[in-house]
mmCIF file of C-alpha atoms in Angstrom:
data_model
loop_
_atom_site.group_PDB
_atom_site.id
_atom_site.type_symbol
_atom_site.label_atom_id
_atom_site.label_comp_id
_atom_site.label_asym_id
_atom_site.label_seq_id
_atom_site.Cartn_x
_atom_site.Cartn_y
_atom_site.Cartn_z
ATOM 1 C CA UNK A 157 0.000 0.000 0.000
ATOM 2 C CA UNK A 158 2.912 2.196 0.782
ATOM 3 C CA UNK A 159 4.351 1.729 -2.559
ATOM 4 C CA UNK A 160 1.246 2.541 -4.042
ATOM 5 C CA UNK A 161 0.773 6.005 -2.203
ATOM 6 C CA UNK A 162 4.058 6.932 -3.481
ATOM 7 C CA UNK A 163 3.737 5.977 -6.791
ATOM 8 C CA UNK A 164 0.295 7.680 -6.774
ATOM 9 C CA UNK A 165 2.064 11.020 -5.431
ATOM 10 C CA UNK A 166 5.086 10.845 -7.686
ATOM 11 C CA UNK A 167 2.932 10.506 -10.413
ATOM 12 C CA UNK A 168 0.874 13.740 -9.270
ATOM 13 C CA UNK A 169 3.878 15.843 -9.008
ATOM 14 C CA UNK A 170 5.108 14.752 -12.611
ATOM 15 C CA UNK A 171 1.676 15.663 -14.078
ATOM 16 C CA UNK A 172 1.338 19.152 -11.983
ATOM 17 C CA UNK A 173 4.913 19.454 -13.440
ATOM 18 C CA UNK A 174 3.806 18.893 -16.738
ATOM 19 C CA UNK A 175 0.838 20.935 -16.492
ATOM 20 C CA UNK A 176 2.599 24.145 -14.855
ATOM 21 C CA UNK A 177 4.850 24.050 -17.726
ATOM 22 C CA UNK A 178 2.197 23.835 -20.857
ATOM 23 C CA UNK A 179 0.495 26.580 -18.952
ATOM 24 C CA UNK A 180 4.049 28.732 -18.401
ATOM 25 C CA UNK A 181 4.428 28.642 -22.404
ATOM 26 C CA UNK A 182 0.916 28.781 -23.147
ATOM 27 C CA UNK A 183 0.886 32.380 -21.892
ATOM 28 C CA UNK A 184 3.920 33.264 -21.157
ATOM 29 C CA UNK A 185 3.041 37.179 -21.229
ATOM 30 C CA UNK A 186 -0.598 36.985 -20.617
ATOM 31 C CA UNK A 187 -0.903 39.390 -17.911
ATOM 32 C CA UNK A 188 -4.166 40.614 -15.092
ATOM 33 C CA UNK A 189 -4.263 44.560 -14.732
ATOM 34 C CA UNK A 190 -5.831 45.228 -11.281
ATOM 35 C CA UNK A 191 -7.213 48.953 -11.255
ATOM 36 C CA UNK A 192 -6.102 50.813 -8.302
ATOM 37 C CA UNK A 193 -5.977 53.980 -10.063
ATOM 38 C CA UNK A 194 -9.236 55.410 -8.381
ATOM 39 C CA UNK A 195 -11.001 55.929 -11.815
ATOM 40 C CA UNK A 196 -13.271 53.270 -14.218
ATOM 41 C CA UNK A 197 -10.555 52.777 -17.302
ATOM 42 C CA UNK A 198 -12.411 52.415 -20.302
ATOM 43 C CA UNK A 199 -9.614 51.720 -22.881
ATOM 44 C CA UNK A 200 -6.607 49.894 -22.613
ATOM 45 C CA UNK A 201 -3.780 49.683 -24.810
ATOM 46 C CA UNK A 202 -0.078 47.913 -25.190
ATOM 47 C CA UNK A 203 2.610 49.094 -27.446
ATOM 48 C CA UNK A 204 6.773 47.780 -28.136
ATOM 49 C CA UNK A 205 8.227 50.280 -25.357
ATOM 50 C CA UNK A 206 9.465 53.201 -26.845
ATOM 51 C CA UNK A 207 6.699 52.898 -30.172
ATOM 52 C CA UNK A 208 4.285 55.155 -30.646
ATOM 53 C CA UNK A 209 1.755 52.197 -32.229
ATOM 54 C CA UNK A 210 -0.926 51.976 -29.788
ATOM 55 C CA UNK A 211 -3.173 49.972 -32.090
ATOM 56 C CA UNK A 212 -6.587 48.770 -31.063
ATOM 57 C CA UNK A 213 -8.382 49.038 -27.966
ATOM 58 C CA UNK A 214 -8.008 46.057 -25.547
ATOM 59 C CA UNK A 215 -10.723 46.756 -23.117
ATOM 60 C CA UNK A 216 -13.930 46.317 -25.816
ATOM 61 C CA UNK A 217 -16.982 47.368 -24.951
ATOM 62 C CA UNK A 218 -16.589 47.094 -21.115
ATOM 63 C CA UNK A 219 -14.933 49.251 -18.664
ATOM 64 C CA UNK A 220 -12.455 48.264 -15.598
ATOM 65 C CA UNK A 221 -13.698 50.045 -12.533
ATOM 66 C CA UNK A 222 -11.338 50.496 -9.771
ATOM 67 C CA UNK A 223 -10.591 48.050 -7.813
ATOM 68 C CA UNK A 224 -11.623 45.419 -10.243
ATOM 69 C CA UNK A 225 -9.265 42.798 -12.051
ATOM 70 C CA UNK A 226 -8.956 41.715 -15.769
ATOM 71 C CA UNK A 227 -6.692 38.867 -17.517
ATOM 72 C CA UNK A 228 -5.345 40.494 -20.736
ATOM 73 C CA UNK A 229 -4.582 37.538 -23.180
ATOM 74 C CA UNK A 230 -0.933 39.060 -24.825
ATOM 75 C CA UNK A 231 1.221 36.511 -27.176
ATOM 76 C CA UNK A 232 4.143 38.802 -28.824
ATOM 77 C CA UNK A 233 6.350 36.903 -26.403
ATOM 78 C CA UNK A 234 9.519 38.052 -28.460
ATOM 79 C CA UNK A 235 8.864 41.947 -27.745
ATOM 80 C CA UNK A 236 8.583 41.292 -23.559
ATOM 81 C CA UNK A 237 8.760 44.795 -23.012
ATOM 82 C CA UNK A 238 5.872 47.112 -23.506
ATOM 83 C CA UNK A 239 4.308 49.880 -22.302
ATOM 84 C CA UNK A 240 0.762 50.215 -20.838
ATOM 85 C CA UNK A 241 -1.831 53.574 -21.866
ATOM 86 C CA UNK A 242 -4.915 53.682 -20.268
ATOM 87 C CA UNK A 243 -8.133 55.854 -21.056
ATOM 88 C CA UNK A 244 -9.847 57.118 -18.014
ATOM 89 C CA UNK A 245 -13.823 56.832 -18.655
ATOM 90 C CA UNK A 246 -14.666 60.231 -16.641
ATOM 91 C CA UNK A 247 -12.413 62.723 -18.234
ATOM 92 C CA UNK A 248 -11.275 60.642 -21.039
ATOM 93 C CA UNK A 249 -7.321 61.581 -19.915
ATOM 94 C CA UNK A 250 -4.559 59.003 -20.557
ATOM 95 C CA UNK A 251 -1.828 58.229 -18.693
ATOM 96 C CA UNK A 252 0.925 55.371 -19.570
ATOM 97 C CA UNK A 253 3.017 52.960 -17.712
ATOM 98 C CA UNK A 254 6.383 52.331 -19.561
ATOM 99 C CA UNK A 255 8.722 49.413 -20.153
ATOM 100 C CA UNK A 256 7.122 46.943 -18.481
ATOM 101 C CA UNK A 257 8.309 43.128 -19.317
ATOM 102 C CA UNK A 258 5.026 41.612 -19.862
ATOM 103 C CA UNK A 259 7.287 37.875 -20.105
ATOM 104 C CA UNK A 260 8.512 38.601 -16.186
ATOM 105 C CA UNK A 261 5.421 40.045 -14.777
ATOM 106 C CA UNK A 262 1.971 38.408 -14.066
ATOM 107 C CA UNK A 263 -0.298 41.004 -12.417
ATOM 108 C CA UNK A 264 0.208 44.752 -12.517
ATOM 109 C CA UNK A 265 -1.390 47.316 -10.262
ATOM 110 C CA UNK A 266 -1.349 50.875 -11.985
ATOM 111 C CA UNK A 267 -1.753 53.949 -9.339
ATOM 112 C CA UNK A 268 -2.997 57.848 -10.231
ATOM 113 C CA UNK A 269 -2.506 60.331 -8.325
ATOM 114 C CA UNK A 270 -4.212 62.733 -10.926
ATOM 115 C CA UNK A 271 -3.516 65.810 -8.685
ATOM 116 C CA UNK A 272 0.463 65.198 -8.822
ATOM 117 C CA UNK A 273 0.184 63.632 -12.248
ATOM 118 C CA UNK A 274 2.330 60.778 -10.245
ATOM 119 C CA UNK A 275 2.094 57.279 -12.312
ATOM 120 C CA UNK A 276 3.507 54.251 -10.189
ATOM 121 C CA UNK A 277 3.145 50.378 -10.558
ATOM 122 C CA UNK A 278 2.969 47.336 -8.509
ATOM 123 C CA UNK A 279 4.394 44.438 -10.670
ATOM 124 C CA UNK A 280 4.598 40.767 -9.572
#
């Protein structure tokens, strides 16, 4: 019975293994913005970092109130570094987040402080 536990674990750990590294490639630069900016963004957009090709709209139809989370699918995994704009819904004012290395980072909390114009982020 022993040997069967173990051989029941071991093969767990391979597959979890397996799976965390299919999912690692899979979307390698896919990325959640979590809105802590004190505003509803209502577009979103990601360019090469230091390009001034914004391109389409990420965000859709919807908005991203504060304090809310989205998963942004991203796949140009050989340009990692890009920078952020957001549209602010209220005033329709952008601010932008540069150089961040979409391949390294996971989640990414954007702060305002529109009074300062101060821009900060919290990667991980």
């Amino acid at each position: 019975m022993i040997s069967t536990f173990k051989s029941l674990a071991l093969s767990a750990l391979l597959f979890a293994g397996a799976t965390a590294s299919v999912t690692a490639y899979a979307g390698a630069a896919d990325f959640s913005l979590v809105n802590r900016t004190g505003y509803s963004i209502s577009e979103v957009y990601i360019s090469a970092a230091n390009k001034d090709a914004w391109g389409k709209d990420r965000m859709g139809d919807g908005t991203l109130d504060n304090g809310k989370a989205k998963l942004f699918r991203f796949s140009d995994a050989a340009n990692c570094v890009q920078d952020i704009k957001v549209v602010f819904e209220d005033d329709s004012s952008e601010v932008v987040w540069e150089d961040i290395d979409l391949c390294e980072v996971h989640k990414i909390t954007p702060r305002y402080n529109r009074k300062t114009r101060v821009v900060s982020a919290e990667t991980e």
